[in-house]
XYZ file of C-alpha atoms in Angstrom:
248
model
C -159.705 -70.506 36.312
C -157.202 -68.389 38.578
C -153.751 -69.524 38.309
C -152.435 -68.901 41.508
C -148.550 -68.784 42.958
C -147.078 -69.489 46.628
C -143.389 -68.497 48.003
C -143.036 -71.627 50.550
C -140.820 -71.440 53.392
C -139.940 -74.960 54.643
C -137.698 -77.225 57.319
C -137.164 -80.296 54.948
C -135.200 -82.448 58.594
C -138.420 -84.768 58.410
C -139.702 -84.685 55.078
C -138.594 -87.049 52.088
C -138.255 -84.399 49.955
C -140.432 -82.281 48.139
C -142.460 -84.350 45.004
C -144.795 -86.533 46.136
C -143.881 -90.618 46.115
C -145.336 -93.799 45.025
C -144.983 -95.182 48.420
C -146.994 -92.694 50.554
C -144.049 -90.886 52.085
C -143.980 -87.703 53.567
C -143.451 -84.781 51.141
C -143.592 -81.170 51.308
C -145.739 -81.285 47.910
C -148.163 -83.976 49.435
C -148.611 -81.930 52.495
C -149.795 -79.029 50.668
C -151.885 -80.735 47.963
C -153.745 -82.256 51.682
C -154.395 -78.309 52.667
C -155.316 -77.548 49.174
C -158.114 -80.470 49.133
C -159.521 -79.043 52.665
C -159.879 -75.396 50.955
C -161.184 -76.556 47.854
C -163.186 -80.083 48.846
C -161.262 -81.621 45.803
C -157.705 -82.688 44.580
C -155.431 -79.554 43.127
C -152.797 -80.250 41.631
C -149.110 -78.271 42.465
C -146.559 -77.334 40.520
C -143.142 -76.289 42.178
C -140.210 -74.908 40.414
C -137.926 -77.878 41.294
C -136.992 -80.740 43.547
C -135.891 -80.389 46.561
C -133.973 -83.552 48.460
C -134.863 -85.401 51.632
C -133.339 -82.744 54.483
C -133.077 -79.994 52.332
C -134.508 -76.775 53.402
C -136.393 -73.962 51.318
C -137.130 -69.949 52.014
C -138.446 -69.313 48.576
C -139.238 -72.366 46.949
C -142.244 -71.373 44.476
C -145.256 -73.321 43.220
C -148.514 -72.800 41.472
C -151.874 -74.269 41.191
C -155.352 -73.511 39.344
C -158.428 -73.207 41.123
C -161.884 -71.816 40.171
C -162.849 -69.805 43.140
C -163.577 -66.253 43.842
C -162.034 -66.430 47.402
C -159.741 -63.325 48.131
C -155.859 -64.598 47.542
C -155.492 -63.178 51.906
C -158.449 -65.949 52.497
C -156.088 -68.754 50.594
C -153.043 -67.964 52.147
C -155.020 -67.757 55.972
C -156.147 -71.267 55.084
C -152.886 -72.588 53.859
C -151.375 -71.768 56.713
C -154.342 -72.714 59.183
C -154.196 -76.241 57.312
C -150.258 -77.026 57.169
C -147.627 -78.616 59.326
C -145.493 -76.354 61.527
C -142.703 -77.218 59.428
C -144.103 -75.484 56.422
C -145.363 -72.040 55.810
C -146.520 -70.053 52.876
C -145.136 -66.675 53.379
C -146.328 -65.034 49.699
C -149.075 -65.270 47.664
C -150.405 -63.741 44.652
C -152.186 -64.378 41.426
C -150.084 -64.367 38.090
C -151.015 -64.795 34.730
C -152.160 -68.046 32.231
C -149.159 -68.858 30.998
C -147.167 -68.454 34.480
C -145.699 -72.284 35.519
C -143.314 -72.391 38.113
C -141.092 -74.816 36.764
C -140.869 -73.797 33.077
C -140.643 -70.003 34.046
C -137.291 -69.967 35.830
C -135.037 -67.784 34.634
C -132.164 -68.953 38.043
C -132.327 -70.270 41.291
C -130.422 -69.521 44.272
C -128.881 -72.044 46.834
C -127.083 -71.854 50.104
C -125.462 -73.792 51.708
C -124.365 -73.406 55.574
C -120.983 -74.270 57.502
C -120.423 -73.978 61.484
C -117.113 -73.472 61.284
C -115.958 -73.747 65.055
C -114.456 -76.378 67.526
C -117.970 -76.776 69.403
C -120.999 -77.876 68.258
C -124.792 -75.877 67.796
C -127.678 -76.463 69.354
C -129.696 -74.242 67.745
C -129.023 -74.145 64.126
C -127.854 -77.908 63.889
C -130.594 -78.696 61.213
C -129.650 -76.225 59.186
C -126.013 -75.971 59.207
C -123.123 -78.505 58.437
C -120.851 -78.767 61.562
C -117.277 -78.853 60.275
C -114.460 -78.115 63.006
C -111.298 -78.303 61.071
C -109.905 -74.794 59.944
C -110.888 -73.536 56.341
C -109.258 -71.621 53.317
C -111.906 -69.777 52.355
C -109.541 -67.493 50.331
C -108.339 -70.901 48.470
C -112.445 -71.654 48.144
C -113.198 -68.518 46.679
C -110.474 -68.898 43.974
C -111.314 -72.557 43.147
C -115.202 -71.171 43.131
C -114.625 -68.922 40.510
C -114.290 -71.529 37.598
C -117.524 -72.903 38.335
C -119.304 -69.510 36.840
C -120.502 -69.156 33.364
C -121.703 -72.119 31.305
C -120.321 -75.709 31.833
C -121.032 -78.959 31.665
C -121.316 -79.948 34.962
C -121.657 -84.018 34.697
C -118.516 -84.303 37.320
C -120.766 -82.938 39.897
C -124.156 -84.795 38.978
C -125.039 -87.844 41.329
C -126.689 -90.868 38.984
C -130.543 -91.137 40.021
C -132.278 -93.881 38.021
C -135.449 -91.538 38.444
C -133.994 -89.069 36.715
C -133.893 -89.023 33.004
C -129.812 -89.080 32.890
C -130.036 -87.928 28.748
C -130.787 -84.782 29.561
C -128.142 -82.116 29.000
C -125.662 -81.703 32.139
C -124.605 -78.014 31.004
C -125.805 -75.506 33.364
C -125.034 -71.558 33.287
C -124.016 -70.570 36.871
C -124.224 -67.080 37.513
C -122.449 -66.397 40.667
C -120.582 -68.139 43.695
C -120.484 -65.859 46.475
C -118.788 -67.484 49.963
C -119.300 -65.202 52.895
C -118.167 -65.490 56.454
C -120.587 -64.172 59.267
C -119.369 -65.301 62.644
C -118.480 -68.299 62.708
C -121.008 -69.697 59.934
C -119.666 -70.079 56.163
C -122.253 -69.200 53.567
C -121.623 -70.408 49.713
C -124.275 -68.879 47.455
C -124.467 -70.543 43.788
C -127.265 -69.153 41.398
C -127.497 -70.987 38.348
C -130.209 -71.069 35.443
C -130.601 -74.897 36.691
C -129.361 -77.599 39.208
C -128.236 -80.913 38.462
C -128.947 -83.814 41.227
C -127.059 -83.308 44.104
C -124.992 -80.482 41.980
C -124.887 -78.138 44.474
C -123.974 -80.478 47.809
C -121.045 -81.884 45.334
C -119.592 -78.654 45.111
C -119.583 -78.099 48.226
C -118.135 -81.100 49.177
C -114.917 -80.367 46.611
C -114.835 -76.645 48.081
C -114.362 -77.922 51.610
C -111.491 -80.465 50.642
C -110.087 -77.267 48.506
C -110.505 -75.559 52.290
C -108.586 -77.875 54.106
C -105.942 -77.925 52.191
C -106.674 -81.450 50.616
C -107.160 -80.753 47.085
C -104.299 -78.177 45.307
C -104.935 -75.005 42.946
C -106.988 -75.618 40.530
C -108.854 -79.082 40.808
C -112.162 -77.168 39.957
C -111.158 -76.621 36.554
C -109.813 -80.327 36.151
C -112.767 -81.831 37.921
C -115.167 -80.090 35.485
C -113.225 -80.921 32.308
C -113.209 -84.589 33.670
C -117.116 -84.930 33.287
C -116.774 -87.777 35.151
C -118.348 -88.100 38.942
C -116.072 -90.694 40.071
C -113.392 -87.492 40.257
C -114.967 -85.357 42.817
C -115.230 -85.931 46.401
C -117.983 -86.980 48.453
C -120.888 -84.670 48.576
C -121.903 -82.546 51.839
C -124.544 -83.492 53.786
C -128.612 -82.333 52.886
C -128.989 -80.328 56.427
C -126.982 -77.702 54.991
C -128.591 -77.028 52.003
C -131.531 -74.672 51.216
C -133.187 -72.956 48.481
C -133.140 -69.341 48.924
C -134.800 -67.912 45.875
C -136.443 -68.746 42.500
C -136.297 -65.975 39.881
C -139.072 -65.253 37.391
């Protein structure tokens, strides 16, 4: 039995997120299992290294499945791809070891999230960017940013989800907040050994009220001590959001 991992590239606009559901919906995990079952004339089962939302985008998400079969690792990916939606590809593949899983084997993720920051619209990039037109601190954001890193508990900036087994810890180690200008797009980068739900879009909704002046000097730090979600603002919107990389 080969245990076999993908790097999945993926527009998440018209799926409902990435785990398959009860209720037949479309998922990026359900789509691939399909193109699995057409390689392999039987059900595989994937593992990916998290959830991702309804609307949220992926460059690196990573999975991994088992398969008996002797056909070259080129051959799978040529039939992945040959057998998925337009809206997802698999753009690595290679075979890892036994005791590889790519949920338990994370050692940090990598998220970004995207801002047009401009008076006009896009066109192009509007699934994958956040249109705000108001002006932006991003000297302010960067400051407030900083007392996110290192390990917190970061219940203030965890959305409830009865799905979701709420007991589990809310402390996360985040490694780095990095928020970059590049035209007129804002980037915010947060790695972090784990997400909470909707952690990262609720961060980025307090970082844009710190950016427009709404929120004063250090809310971040009294928002996390708070532990308490009814304290931080509104979260941004999915269509911004994307996982970049998952580290092994």
């Amino acid at each position: 039995m080969r245990n076999i991992k993908l790097t999945i590239e993926y527009d998440g606009t018209d799926f409902y997120g990435w785990q398959v559901q009860i209720k037949s919906q479309r998922t990026v995990q359900a789509e691939i299992e399909k193109a699995l079952k057409k390689i392999f004339k039987k059900h595989v089962t994937l593992f990916g290294s998290g959830r991702t939302d309804s609307g949220v985008h992926a460059l690196g998400q990573a999975a991994n499945f088992h398969a008996a079969t002797k056909l070259p690792i080129a051959t799978i990916q040529t039939a992945l791809n040959a057998n998925l939606p337009k809206d997802i590809a698999v753009v690595d593949i290679e075979e890892v070891g036994p005791r590889f899983h790519a949920r338990f084997s994370v050692k940090s993720k990598t998220y970004r999230y995207t801002i047009l920051n401009r008076p006009a619209r896009c066109a192009l990039q509007r699934r994958f960017c956040f249109f705000y037109p108001y002006p932006l601190n991003l000297r302010s954001m960067r400051a407030e940013a900083r007392a996110l890193v290192g390990r917190h508990d970061f219940k203030s900036f965890q959305t409830a989800n009865p799905s979701r087994d709420e007991k589990a810890t809310t402390v996360r180690t985040v490694r780095g907040v990095e928020i970059t200008k590049k035209g007129d797009f804002v980037h915010i980068d947060i790695e972090a050994d784990g997400f909470l739900y909707k952690m990262v879009r609720n961060i980025v909704g307090t970082l844009l009220q710190v950016g427009n002046g709404k929120l004063p000097k250090g809310s971040m730090r009294r928002i996390l001590s708070r532990k308490d979600r009814t304290v931080a603002p509104a979260p941004a919107k999915a269509h911004g959001l994307t996982l970049v990389e998952v580290k092994y």
